[in-house]
Tab-separated table of C-alpha atoms and ligand atoms in Angstrom:
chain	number	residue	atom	x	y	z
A	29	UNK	CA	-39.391	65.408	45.997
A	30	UNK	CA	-37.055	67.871	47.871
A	31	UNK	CA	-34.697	70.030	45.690
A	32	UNK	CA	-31.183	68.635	45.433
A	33	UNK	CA	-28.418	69.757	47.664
A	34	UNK	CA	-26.318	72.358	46.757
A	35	UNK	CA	-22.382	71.219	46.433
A	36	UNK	CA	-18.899	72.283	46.334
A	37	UNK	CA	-19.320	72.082	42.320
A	38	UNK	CA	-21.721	74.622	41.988
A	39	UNK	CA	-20.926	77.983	41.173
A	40	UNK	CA	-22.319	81.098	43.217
A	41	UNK	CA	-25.169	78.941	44.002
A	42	UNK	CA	-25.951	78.092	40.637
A	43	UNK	CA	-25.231	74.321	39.478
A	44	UNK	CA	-22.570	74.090	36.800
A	45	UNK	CA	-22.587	70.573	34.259
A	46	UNK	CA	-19.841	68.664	35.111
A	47	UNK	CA	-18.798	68.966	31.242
A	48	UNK	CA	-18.884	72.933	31.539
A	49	UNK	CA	-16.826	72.604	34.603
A	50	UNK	CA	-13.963	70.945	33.285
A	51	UNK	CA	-14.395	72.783	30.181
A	52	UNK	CA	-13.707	76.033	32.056
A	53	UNK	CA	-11.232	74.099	33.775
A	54	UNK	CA	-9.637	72.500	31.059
A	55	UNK	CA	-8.542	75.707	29.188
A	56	UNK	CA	-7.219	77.714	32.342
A	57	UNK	CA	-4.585	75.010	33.600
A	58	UNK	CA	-3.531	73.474	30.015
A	59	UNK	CA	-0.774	75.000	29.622
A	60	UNK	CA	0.631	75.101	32.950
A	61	UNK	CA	-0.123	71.453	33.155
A	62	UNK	CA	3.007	71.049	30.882
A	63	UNK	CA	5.511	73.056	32.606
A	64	UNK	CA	4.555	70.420	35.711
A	65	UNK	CA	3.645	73.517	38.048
A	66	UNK	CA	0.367	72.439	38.579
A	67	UNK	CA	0.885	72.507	42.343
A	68	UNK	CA	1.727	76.103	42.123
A	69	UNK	CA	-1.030	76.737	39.690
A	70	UNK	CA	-3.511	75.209	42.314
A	71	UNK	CA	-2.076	77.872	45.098
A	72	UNK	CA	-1.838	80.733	43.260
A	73	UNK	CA	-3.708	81.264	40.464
A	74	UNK	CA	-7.051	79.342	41.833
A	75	UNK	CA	-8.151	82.977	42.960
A	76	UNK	CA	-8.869	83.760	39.190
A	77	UNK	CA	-11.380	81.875	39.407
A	78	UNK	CA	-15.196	81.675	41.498
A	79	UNK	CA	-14.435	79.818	45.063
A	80	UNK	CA	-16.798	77.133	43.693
A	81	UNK	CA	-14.452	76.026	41.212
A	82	UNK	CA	-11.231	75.296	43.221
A	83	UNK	CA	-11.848	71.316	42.452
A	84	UNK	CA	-9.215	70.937	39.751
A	85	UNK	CA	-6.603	68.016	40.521
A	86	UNK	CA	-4.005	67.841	37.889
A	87	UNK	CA	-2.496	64.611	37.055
A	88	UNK	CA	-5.723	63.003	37.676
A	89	UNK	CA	-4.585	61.505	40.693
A	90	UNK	CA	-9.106	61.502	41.713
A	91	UNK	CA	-8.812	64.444	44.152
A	92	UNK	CA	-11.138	67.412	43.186
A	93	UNK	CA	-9.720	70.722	45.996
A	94	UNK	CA	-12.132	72.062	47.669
A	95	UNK	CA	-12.263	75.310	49.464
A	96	UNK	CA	-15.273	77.451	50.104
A	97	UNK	CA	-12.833	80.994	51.138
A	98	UNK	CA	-9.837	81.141	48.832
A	99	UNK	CA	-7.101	81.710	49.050
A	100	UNK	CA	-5.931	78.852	51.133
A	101	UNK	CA	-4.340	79.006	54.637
A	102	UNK	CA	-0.851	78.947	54.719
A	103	UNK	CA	1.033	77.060	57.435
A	104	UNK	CA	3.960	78.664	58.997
A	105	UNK	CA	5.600	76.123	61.408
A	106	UNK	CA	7.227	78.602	63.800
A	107	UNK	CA	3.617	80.233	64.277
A	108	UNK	CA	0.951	77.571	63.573
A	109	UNK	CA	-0.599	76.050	66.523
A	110	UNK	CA	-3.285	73.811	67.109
A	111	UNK	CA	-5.673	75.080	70.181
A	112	UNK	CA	-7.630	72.565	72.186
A	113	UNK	CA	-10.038	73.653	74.489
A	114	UNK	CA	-13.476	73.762	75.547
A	115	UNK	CA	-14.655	71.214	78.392
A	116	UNK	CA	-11.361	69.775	79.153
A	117	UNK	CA	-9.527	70.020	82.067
A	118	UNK	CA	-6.340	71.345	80.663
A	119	UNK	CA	-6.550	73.466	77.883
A	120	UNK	CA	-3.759	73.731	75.739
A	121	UNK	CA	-2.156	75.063	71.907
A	122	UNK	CA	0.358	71.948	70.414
A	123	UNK	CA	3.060	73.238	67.525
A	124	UNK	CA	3.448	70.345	65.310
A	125	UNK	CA	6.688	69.268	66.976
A	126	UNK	CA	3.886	68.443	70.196
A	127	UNK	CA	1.095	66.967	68.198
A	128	UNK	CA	3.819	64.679	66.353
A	129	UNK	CA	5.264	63.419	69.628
A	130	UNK	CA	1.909	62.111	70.742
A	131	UNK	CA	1.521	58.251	69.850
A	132	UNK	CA	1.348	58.283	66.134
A	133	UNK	CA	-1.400	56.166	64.148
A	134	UNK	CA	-1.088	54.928	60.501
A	135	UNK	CA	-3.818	54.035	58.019
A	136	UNK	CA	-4.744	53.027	54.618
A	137	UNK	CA	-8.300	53.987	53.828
A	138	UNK	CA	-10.494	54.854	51.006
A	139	UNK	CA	-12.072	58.549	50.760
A	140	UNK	CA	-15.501	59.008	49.585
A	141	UNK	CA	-16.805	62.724	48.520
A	142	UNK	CA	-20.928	62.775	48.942
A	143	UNK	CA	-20.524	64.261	45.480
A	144	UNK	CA	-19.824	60.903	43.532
A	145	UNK	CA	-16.028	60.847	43.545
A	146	UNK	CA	-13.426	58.591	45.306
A	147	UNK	CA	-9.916	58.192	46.073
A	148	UNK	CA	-8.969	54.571	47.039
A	149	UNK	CA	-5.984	53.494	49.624
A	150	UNK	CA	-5.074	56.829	50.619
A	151	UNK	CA	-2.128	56.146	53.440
A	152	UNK	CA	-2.623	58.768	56.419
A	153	UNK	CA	-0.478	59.181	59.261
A	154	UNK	CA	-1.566	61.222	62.531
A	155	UNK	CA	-2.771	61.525	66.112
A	156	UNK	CA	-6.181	59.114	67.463
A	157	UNK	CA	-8.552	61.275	69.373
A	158	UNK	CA	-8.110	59.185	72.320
A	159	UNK	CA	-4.197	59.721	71.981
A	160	UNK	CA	-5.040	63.719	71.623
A	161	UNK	CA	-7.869	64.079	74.700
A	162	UNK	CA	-5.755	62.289	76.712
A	163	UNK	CA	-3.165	65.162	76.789
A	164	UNK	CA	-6.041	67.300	77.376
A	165	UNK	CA	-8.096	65.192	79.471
A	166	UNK	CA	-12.065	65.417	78.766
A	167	UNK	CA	-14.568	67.234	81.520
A	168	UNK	CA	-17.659	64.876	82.163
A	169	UNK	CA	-19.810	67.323	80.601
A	170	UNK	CA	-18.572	67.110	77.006
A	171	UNK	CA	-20.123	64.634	74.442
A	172	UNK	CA	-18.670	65.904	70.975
A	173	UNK	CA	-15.789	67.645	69.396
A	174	UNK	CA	-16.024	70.799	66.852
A	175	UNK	CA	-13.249	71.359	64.402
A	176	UNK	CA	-12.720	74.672	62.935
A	177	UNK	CA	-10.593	75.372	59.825
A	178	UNK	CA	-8.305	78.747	59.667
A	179	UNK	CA	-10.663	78.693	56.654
A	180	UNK	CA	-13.228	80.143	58.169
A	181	UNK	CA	-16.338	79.887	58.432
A	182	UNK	CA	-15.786	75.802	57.446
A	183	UNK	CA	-16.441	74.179	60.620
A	184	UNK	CA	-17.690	70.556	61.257
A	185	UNK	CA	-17.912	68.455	65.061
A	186	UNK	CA	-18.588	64.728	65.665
A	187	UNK	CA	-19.540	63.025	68.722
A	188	UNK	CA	-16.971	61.513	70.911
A	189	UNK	CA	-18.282	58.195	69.912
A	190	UNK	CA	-17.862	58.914	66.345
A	191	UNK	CA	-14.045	60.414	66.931
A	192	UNK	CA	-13.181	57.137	69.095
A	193	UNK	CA	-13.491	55.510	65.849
A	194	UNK	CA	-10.789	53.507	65.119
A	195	UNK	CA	-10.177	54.886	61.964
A	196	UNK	CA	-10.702	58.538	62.620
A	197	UNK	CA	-7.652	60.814	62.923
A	198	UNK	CA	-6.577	64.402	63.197
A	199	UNK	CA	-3.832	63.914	60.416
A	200	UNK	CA	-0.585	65.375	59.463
A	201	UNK	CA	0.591	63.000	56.791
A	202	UNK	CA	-0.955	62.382	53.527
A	203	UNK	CA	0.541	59.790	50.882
A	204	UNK	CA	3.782	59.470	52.953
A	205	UNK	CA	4.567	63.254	53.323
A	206	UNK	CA	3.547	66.401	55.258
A	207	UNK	CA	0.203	67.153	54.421
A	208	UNK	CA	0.092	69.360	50.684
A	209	UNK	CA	-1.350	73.086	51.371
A	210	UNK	CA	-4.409	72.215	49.047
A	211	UNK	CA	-5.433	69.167	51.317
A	212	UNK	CA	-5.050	70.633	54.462
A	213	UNK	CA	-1.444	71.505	55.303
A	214	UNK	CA	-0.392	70.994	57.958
A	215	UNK	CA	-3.400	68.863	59.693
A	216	UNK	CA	-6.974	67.709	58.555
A	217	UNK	CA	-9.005	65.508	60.029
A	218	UNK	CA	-10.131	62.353	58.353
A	219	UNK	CA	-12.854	60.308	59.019
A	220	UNK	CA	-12.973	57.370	56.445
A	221	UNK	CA	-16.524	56.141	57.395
A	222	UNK	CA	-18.258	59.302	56.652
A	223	UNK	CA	-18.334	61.724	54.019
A	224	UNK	CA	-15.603	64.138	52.858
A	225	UNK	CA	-17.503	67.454	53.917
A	226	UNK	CA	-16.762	65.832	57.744
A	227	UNK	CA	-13.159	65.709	56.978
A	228	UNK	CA	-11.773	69.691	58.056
A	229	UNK	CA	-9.037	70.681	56.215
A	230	UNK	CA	-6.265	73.436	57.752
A	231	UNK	CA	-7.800	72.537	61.092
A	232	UNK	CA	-6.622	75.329	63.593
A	233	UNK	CA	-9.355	74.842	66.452
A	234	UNK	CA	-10.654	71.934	68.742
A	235	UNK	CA	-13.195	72.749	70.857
A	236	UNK	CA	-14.861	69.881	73.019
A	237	UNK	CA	-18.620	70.687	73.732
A	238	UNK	CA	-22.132	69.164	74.582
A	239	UNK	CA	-23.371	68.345	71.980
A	240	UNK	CA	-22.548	68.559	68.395
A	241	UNK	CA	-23.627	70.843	66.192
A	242	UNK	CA	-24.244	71.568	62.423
A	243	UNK	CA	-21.395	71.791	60.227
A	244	UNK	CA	-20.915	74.195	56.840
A	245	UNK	CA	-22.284	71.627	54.601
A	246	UNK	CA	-25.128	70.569	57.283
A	247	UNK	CA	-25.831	73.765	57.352
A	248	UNK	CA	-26.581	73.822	53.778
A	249	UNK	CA	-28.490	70.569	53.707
A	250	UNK	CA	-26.227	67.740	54.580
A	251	UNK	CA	-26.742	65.158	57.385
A	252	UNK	CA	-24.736	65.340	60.094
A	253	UNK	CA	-24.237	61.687	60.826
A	254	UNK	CA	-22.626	61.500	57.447
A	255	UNK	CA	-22.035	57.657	56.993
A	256	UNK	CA	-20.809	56.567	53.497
A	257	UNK	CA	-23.996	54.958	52.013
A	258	UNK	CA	-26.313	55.911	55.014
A	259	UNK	CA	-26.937	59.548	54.986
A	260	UNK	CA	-28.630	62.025	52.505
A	261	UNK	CA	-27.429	63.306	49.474
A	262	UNK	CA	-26.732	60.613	47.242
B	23	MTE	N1	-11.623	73.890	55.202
B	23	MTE	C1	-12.259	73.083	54.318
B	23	MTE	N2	-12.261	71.764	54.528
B	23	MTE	C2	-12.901	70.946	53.645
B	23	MTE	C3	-13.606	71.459	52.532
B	23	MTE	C4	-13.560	72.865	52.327
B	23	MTE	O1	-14.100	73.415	51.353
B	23	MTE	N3	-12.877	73.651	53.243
B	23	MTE	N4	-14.287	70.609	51.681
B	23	MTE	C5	-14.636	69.274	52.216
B	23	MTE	C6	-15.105	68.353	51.189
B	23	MTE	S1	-16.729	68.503	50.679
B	23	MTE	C7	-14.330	67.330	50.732
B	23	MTE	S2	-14.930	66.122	49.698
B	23	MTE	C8	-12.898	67.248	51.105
B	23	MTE	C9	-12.051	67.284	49.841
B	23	MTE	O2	-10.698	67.157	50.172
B	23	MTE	P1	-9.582	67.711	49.192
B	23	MTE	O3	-9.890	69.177	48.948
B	23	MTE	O4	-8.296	67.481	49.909
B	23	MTE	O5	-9.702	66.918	47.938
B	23	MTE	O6	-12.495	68.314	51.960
B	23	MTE	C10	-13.437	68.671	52.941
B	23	MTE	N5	-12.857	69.601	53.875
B	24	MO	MO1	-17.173	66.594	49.484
């Protein structure tokens, strides 16, 4: 039998019971629970405690946050931009005003963490890869896509194939609004057939390449191809 996977629950590499986890959890964001500024709590005060144990959601809406190098990105929208490059033939940075003038795509999909825990009909809105290489335009040569997160070092890719999907997105709306700074803000990219560990948040960088590579949880363990149901880990 191999060992089990490490995951975004564990603490400094050591694995923490889910009851002690929410029992640290618990006592830290009580209080500010009431005064509704969980939000805040989640951006601000999350440093107080180990990276590992960013996966609080308040209100119990199912999300857990994840971030493996706190504190969170911030967006700025007169400064962000979105690089593409790699083997295209025009590489190019969007602001959001570009990205949200390509063709936009809207979806309803369920999100699976390889942890155990879902979040049913989550509405997205974004851009479809095609929509977004076609701007670009793809060289011959390239046969996946790597996403990197202003989070660094979280990085994942996916085949072209797998980004053709028809459900796969780079998006910039979550639940009917601009993506919240704790999921992503301002884009992610979301890939309902796969894990959540393939789904980048505060995505900064698309690079197309060769081949795809190993991403920060395959790195640690987790299959790349990370179908819900068909990959390791569970
Ligand atoms: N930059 C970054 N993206 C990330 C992660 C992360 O730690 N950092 N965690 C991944 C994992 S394992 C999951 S399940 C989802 C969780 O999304 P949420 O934090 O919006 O709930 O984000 C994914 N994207
Ligand atoms: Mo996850």
């Amino acid at each position: 039998m191999s060992a089990p996977l490490p995951t975004p629950d564990d603490a400094e590499g050591r694995p923490v019971g889910r009851r002690a986890f929410l029992g640290i959890v618990g006592v830290g964001v009580s209080s500010l629970l009431w005064g509704g500024v969980a939000t805040r709590w989640l951006s601000d005060a999350s440093s107080a405690l180990p990276s590992s144990l960013q996966s609080v959601v308040p209100g119990g809406t199912g999300w857990r946050i994840y971030s493996v190098n706190p504190p969170f990105p911030t967006y700025d929208p007169t400064t962000w931009r979105l690089t593409v490059d790699g083997l295209v033939e025009r590489p190019r940075t969007f602001t959001m005003a570009q990205l949200q003038a390509l063709p936009r795509a809207d979806q309803t999909t369920d999100f699976h963490c390889v942890t155990g825990w879902s979040v049913p009909d989550v509405h997205w809105a974004g851009v479809r890869f095609a929509d977004l290489l076609a701007a670009v335009g793809v060289s011959p040569a390239a046969g996946a896509i790597e996403f990197a997160s202003a989070e660094e070092p979280y990085v994942d890719s996916l085949t072209l194939e797998q980004a053709r999907a028809p459900d796969a997105m780079l998006a910039y709306e979550m639940d009917h609004g601009p993506i919240s700074r704790e999921h992503g803000a301002p884009a992610r990219l979301v890939v309902p057939q796969m894990y959540g560990y393939k789904g980048v948040k505060w995505v900064s960088r698309i690079t197309l390449t060769a081949q795809a590579s190993d991403g920060y949880w395959e790195q640690r363990g987790y299959d790349r191809d990370a179908y819900v149901g068909g990959s390791n880990g569970v």
